[in-house]
mmCIF file of C-alpha atoms in Angstrom:
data_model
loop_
_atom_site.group_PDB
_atom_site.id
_atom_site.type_symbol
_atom_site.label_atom_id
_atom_site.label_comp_id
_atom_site.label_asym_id
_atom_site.label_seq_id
_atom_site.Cartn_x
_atom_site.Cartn_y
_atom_site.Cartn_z
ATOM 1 C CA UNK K 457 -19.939 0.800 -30.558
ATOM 2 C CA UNK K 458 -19.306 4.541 -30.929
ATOM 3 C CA UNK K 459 -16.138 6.469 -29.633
ATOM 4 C CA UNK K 460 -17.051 9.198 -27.029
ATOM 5 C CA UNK K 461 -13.740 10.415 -26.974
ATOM 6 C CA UNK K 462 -11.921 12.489 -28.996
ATOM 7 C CA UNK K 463 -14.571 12.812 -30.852
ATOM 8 C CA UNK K 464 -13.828 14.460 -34.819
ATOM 9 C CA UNK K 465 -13.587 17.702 -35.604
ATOM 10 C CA UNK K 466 -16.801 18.659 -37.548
ATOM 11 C CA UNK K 467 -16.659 18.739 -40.962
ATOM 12 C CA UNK K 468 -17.483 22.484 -40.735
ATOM 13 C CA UNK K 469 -14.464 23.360 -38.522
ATOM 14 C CA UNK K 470 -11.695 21.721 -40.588
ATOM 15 C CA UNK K 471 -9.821 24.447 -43.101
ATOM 16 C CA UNK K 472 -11.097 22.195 -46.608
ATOM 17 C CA UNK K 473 -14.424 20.888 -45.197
ATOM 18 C CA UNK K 474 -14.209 18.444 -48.457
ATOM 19 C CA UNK K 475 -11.129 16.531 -47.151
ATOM 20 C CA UNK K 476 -13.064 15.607 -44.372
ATOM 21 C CA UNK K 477 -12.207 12.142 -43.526
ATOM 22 C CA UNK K 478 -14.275 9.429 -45.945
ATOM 23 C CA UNK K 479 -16.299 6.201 -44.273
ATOM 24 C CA UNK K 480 -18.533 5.849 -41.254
ATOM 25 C CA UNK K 481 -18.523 8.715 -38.264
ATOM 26 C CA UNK K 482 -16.510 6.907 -35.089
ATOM 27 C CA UNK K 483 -19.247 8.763 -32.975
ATOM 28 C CA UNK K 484 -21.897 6.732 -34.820
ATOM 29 C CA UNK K 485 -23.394 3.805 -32.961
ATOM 30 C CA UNK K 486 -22.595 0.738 -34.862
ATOM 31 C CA UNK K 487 -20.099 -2.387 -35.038
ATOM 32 C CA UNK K 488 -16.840 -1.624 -36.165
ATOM 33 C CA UNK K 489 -14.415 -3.784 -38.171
ATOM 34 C CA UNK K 490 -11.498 -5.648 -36.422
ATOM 35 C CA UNK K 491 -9.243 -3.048 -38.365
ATOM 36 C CA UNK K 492 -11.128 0.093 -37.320
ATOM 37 C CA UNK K 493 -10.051 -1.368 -33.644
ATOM 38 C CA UNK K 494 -6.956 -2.379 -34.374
ATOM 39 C CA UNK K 495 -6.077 1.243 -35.865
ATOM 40 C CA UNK K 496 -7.371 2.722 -32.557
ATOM 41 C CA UNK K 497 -5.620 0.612 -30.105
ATOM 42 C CA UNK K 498 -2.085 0.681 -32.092
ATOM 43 C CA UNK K 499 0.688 0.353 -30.372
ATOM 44 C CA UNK K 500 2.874 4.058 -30.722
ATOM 45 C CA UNK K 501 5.564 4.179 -32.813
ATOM 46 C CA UNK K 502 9.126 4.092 -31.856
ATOM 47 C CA UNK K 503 9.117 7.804 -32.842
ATOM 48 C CA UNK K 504 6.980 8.561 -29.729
ATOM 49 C CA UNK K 505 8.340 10.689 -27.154
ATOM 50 C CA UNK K 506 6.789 8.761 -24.502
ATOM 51 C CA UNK K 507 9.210 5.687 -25.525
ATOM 52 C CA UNK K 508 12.201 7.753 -25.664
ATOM 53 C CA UNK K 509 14.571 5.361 -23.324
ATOM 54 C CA UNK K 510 12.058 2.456 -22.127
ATOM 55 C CA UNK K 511 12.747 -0.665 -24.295
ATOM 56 C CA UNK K 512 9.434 -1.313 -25.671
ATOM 57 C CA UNK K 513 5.800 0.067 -24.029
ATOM 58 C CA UNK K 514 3.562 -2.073 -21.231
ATOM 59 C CA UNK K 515 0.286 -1.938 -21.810
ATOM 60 C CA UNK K 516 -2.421 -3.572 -19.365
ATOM 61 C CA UNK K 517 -5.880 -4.868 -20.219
ATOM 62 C CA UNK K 518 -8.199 -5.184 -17.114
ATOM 63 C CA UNK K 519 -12.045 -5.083 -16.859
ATOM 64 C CA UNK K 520 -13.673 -3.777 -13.528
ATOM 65 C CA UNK K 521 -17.346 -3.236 -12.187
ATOM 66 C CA UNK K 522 -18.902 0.010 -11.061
ATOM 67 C CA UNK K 523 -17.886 -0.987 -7.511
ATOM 68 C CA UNK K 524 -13.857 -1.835 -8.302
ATOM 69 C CA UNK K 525 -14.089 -5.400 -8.377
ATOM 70 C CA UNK K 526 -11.422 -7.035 -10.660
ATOM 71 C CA UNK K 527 -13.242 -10.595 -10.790
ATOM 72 C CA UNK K 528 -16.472 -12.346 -9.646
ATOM 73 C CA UNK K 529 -15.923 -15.486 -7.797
ATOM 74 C CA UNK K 530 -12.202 -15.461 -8.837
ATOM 75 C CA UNK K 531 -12.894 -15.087 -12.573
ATOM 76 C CA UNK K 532 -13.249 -11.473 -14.638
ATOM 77 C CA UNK K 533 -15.593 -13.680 -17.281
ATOM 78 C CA UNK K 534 -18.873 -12.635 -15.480
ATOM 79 C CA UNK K 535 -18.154 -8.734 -15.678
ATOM 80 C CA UNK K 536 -17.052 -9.052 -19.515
ATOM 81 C CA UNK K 537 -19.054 -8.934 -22.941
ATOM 82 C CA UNK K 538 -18.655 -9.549 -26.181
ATOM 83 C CA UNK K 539 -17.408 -6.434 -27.155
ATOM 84 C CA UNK K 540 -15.237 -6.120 -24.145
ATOM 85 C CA UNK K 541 -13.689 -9.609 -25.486
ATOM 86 C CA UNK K 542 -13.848 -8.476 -29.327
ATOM 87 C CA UNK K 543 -11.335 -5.740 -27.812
ATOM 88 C CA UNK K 544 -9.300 -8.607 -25.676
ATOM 89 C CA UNK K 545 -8.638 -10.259 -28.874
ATOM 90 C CA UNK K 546 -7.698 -7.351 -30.863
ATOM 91 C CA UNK K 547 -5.247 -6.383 -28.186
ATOM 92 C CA UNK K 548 -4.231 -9.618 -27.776
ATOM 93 C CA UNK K 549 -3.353 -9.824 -31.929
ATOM 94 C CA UNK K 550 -1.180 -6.957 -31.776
ATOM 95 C CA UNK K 551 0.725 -7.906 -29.222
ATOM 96 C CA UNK K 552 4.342 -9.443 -29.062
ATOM 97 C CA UNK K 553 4.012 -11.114 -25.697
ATOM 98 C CA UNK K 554 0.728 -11.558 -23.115
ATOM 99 C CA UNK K 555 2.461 -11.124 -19.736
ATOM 100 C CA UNK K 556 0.152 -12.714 -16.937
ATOM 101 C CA UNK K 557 1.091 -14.038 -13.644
ATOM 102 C CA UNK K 558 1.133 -17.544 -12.414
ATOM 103 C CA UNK K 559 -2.146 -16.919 -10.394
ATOM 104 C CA UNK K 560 -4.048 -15.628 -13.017
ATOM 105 C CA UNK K 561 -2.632 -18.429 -14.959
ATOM 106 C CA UNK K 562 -4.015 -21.010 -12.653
ATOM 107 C CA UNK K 563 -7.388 -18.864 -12.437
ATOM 108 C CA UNK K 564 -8.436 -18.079 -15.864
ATOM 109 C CA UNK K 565 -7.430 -21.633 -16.895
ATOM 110 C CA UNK K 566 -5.042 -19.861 -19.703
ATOM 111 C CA UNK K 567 -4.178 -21.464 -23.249
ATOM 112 C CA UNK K 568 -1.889 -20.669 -25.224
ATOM 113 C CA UNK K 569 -2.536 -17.742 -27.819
ATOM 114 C CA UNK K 570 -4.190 -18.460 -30.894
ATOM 115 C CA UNK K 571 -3.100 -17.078 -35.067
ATOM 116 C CA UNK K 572 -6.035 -15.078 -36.292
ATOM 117 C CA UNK K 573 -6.899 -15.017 -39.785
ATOM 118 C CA UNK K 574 -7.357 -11.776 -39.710
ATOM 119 C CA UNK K 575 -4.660 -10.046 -38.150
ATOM 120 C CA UNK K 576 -2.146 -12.119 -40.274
ATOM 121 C CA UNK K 577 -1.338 -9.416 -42.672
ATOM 122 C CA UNK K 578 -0.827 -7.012 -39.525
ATOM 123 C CA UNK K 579 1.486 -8.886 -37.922
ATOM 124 C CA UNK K 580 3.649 -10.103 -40.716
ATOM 125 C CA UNK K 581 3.718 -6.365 -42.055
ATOM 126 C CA UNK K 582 4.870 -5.561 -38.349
ATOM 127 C CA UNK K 583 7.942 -8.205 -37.766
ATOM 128 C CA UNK K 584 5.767 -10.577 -35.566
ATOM 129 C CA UNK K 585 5.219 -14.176 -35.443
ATOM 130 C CA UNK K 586 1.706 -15.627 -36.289
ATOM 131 C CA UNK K 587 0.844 -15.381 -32.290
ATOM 132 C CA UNK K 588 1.863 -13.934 -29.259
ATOM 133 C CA UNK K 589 4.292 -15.364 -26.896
ATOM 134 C CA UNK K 590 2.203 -15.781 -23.280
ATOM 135 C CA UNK K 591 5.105 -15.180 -20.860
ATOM 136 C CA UNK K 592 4.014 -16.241 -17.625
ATOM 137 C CA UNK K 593 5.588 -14.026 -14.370
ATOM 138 C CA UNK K 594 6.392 -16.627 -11.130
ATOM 139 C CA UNK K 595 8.565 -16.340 -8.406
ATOM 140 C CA UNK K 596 8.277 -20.274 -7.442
ATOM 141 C CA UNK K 597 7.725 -22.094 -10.691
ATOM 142 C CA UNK K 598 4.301 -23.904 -9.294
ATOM 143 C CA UNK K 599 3.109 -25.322 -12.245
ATOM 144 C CA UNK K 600 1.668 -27.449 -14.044
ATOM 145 C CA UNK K 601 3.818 -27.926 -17.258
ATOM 146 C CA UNK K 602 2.050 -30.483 -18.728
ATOM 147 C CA UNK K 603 -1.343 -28.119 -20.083
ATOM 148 C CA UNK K 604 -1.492 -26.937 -23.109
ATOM 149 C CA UNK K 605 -0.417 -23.627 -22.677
ATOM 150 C CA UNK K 606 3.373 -25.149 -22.223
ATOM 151 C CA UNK K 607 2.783 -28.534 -23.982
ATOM 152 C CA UNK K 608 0.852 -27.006 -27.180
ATOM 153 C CA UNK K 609 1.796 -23.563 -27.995
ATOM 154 C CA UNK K 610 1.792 -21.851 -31.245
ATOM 155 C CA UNK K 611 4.148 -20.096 -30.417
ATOM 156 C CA UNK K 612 6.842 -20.841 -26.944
ATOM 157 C CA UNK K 613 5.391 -20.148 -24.039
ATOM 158 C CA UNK K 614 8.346 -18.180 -21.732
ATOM 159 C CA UNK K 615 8.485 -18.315 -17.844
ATOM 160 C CA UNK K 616 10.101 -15.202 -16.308
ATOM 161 C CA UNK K 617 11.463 -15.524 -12.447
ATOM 162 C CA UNK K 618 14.634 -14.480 -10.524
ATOM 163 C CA UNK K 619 17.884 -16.043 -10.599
ATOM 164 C CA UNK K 620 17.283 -17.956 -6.894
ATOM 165 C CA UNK K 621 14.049 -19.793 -8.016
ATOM 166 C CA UNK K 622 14.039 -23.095 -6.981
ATOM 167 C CA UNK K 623 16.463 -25.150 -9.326
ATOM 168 C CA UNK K 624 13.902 -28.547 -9.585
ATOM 169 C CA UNK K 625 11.666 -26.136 -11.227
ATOM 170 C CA UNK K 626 13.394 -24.729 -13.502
ATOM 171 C CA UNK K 627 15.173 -27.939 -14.998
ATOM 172 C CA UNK K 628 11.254 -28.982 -14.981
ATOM 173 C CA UNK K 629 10.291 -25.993 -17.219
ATOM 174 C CA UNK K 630 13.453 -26.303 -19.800
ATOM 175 C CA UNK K 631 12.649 -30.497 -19.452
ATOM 176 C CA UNK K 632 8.989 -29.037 -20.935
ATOM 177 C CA UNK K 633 10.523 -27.105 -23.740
ATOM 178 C CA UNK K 634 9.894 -23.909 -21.902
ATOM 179 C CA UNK K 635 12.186 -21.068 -22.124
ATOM 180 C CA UNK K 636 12.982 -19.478 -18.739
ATOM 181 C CA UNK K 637 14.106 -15.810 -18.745
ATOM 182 C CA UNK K 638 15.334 -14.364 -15.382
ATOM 183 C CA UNK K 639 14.568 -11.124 -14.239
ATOM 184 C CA UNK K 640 15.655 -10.256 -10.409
ATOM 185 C CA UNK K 641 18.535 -11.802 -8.286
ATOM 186 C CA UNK K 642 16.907 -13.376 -6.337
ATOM 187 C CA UNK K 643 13.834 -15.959 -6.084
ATOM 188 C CA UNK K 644 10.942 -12.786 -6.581
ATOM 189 C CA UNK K 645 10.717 -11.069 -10.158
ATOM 190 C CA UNK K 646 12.146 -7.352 -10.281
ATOM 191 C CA UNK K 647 9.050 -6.522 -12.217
ATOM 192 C CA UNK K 648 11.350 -3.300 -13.561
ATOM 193 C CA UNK K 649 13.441 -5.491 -15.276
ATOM 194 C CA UNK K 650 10.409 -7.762 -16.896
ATOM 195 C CA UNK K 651 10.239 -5.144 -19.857
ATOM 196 C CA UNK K 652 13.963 -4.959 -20.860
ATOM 197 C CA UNK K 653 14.302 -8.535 -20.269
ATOM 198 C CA UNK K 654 11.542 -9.502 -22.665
ATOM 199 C CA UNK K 655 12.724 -6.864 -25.103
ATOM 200 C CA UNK K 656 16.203 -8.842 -25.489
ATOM 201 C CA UNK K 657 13.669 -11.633 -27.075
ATOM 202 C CA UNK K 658 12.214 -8.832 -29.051
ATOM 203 C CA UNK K 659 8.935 -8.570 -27.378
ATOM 204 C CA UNK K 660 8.823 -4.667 -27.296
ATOM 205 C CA UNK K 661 4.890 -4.550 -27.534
ATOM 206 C CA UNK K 662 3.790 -6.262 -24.569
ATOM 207 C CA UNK K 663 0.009 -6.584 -23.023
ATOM 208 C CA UNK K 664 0.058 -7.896 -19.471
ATOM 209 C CA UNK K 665 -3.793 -9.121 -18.447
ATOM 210 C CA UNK K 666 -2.357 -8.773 -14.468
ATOM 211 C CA UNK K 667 -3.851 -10.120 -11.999
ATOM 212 C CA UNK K 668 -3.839 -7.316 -9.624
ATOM 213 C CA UNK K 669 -1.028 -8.519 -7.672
ATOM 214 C CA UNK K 670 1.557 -8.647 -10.533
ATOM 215 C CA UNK K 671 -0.347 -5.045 -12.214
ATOM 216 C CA UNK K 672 0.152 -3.466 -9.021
ATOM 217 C CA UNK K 673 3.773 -4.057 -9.160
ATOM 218 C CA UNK K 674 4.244 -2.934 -12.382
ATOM 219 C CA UNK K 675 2.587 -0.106 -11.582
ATOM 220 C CA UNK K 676 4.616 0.617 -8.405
ATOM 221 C CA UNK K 677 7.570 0.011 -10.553
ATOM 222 C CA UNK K 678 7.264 2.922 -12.722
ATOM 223 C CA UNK K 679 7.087 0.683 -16.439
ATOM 224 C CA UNK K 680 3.461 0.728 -16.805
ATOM 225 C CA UNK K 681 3.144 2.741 -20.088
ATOM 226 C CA UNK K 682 -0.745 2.765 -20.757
ATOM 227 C CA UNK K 683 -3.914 1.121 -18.908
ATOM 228 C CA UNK K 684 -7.113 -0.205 -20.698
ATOM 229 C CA UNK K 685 -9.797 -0.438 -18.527
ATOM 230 C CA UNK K 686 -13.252 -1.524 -19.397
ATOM 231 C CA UNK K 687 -15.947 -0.812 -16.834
ATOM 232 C CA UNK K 688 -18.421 -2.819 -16.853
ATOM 233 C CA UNK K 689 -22.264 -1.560 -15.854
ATOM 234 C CA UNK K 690 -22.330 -4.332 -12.622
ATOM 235 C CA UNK K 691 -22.273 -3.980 -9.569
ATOM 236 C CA UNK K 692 -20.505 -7.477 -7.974
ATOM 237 C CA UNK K 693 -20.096 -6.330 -3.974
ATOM 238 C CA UNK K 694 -18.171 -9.355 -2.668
ATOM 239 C CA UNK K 695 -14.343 -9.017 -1.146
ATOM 240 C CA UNK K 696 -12.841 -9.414 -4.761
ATOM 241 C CA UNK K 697 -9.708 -7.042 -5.139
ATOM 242 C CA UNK K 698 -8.972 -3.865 -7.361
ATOM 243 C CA UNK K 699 -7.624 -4.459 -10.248
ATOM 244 C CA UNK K 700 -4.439 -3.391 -9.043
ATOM 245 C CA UNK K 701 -3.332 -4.589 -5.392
ATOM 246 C CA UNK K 702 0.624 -3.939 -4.830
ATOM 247 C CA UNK K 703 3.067 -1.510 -2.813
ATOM 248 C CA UNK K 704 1.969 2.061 -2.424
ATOM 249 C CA UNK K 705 3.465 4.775 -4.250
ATOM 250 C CA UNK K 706 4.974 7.774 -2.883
ATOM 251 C CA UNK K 707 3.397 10.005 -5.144
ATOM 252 C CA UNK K 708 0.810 8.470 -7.306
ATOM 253 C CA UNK K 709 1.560 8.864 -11.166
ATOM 254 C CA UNK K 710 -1.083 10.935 -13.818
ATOM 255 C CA UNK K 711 -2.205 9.221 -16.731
ATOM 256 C CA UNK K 712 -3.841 11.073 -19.587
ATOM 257 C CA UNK K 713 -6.837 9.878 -20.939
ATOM 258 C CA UNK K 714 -6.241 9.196 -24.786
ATOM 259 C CA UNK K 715 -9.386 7.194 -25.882
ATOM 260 C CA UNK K 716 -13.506 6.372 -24.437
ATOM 261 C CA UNK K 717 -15.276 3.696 -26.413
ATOM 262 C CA UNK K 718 -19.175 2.991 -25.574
ATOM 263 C CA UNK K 719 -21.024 -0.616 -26.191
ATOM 264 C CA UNK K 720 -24.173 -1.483 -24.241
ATOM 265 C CA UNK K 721 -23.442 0.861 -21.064
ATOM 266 C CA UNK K 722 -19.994 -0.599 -21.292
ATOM 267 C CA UNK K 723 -16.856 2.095 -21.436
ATOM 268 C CA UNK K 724 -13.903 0.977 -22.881
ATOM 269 C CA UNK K 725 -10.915 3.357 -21.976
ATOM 270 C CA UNK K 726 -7.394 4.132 -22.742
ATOM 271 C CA UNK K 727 -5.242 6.061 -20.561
ATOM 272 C CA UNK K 728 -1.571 6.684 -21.256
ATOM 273 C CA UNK K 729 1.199 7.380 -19.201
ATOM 274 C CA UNK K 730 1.523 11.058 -19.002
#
């Protein structure tokens, strides 16, 4: 892996040329640590500007192919690698909460997040738990509450719907041990609330792994604070969707690019609300 952007200044540029940084060039192809990616996909500090009033900061993980698809055959494995998932992990470690919707959920066959080794210190240092929370977005409630994502977490697995989902359901998901978190009035999900509802459990630093449906809204919403995007060197064709697919916006918002990463003719971005 080497990082194609921003790229150091050189050595010779910098006013003390010997306080250059020490330890491998980041524009060097090679394999970098869990903690050299960990550093570069850290979540900003409260101090940032760009958090000034927002109670915490969205970030989405998606992987697409040359020609937009989101998935192949309904699943985003095919168009993936193993850096692309060294990366998933990583941002799944320093994460508070994995927001996903029910869907995707029911698509991806999702578990429940996993303590890495690892990341232990990290977390602990930062406030966290040993794992993420996976909080699962769904207007209806459809499922099935009996997988180990709700029956075997590490960690409590939330559901977050609006106050006019179907009651059956939701005495089913509390009946489960799952804590359900409202966020709209009625039956639908007011995706601008899911941050600030999340944040009263003190997720602030949330990852949300879409699918394009739920991204889209967020998106649309206006709390989507930064979007990594790997694109992968496939081609898939097929009807699969974008990887976001929700209602237009009036004006469509600029992201800055803060970070390119290069593996095997994979590019690994990072673009952050501008």
């Amino acid at each position: 892996m080497r990082r194609l952007y921003p790229l150091p200044a050189p050595a010779a540029a910098l006013p003390d040329p010997a306080a250059a940084p020490p330890g491998p060039d980041a524009s060097t192809d090679r394999e970098w640590t869990l903690d050299e990616l960990a550093d570069a996909y850290a979540y900003p500090d409260e101090s940032d500007p760009l958090r000034a009033g927002r109670p915490g900061w969205l970030r989405a993980n998606m992987v697409a192919s040359l020609d937009g698809a989101a998935h192949h055959e309904g699943r985003s494995q095919p168009l993936s690698s193993t850096a692309d998932m060294r990366i998933f992990g990583v941002l799944r470690a320093l994460a508070d909460a994995v927001v996903v919707g029910a869907e995707t959920v029911r698509q991806e066959g999702y578990r429940p997040a996993r303590a890495r080794a690892a990341f232990a210190g990290r977390r602990a240092a930062a406030g966290q738990g040993p794992a993420p929370a996976v909080a699962v977005v769904t207007a209806g409630l459809g499922l099935d509450f009996t997988l180990p994502l709700f029956a075997e977490p590490l960690v409590p697995t939330l559901v977050v719907t609006g106050a006019g989902a179907p009651a059956e359901r939701v005495a089913a998901a509390r009946a489960a041990g799952v804590e359900v978190l409202f966020a709209g009035e009625g039956q639908g999900v007011d995706p601008a609330r899911v941050p600030a509802v999340l944040a009263t459990r003190g997720h602030r630093r949330l990852l949300t792994e879409g699918g394009p449906s739920l991204l889209g809204q967020f998106a649309a919403a206006g709390v989507l604070d930064e979007m990594c995007l790997s694109l992968a060197p496939v081609v898939a064709v097929g009807d699969a969707p974008r990887i976001m697919g929700g209602p237009a916006v009036a004006v469509p918002e600029r992201f800055a690019l803060a970070s390119v990463l290069e593996e095997a003719g994979f590019l690994f971005t990072r673009y952050r609300r501008s």
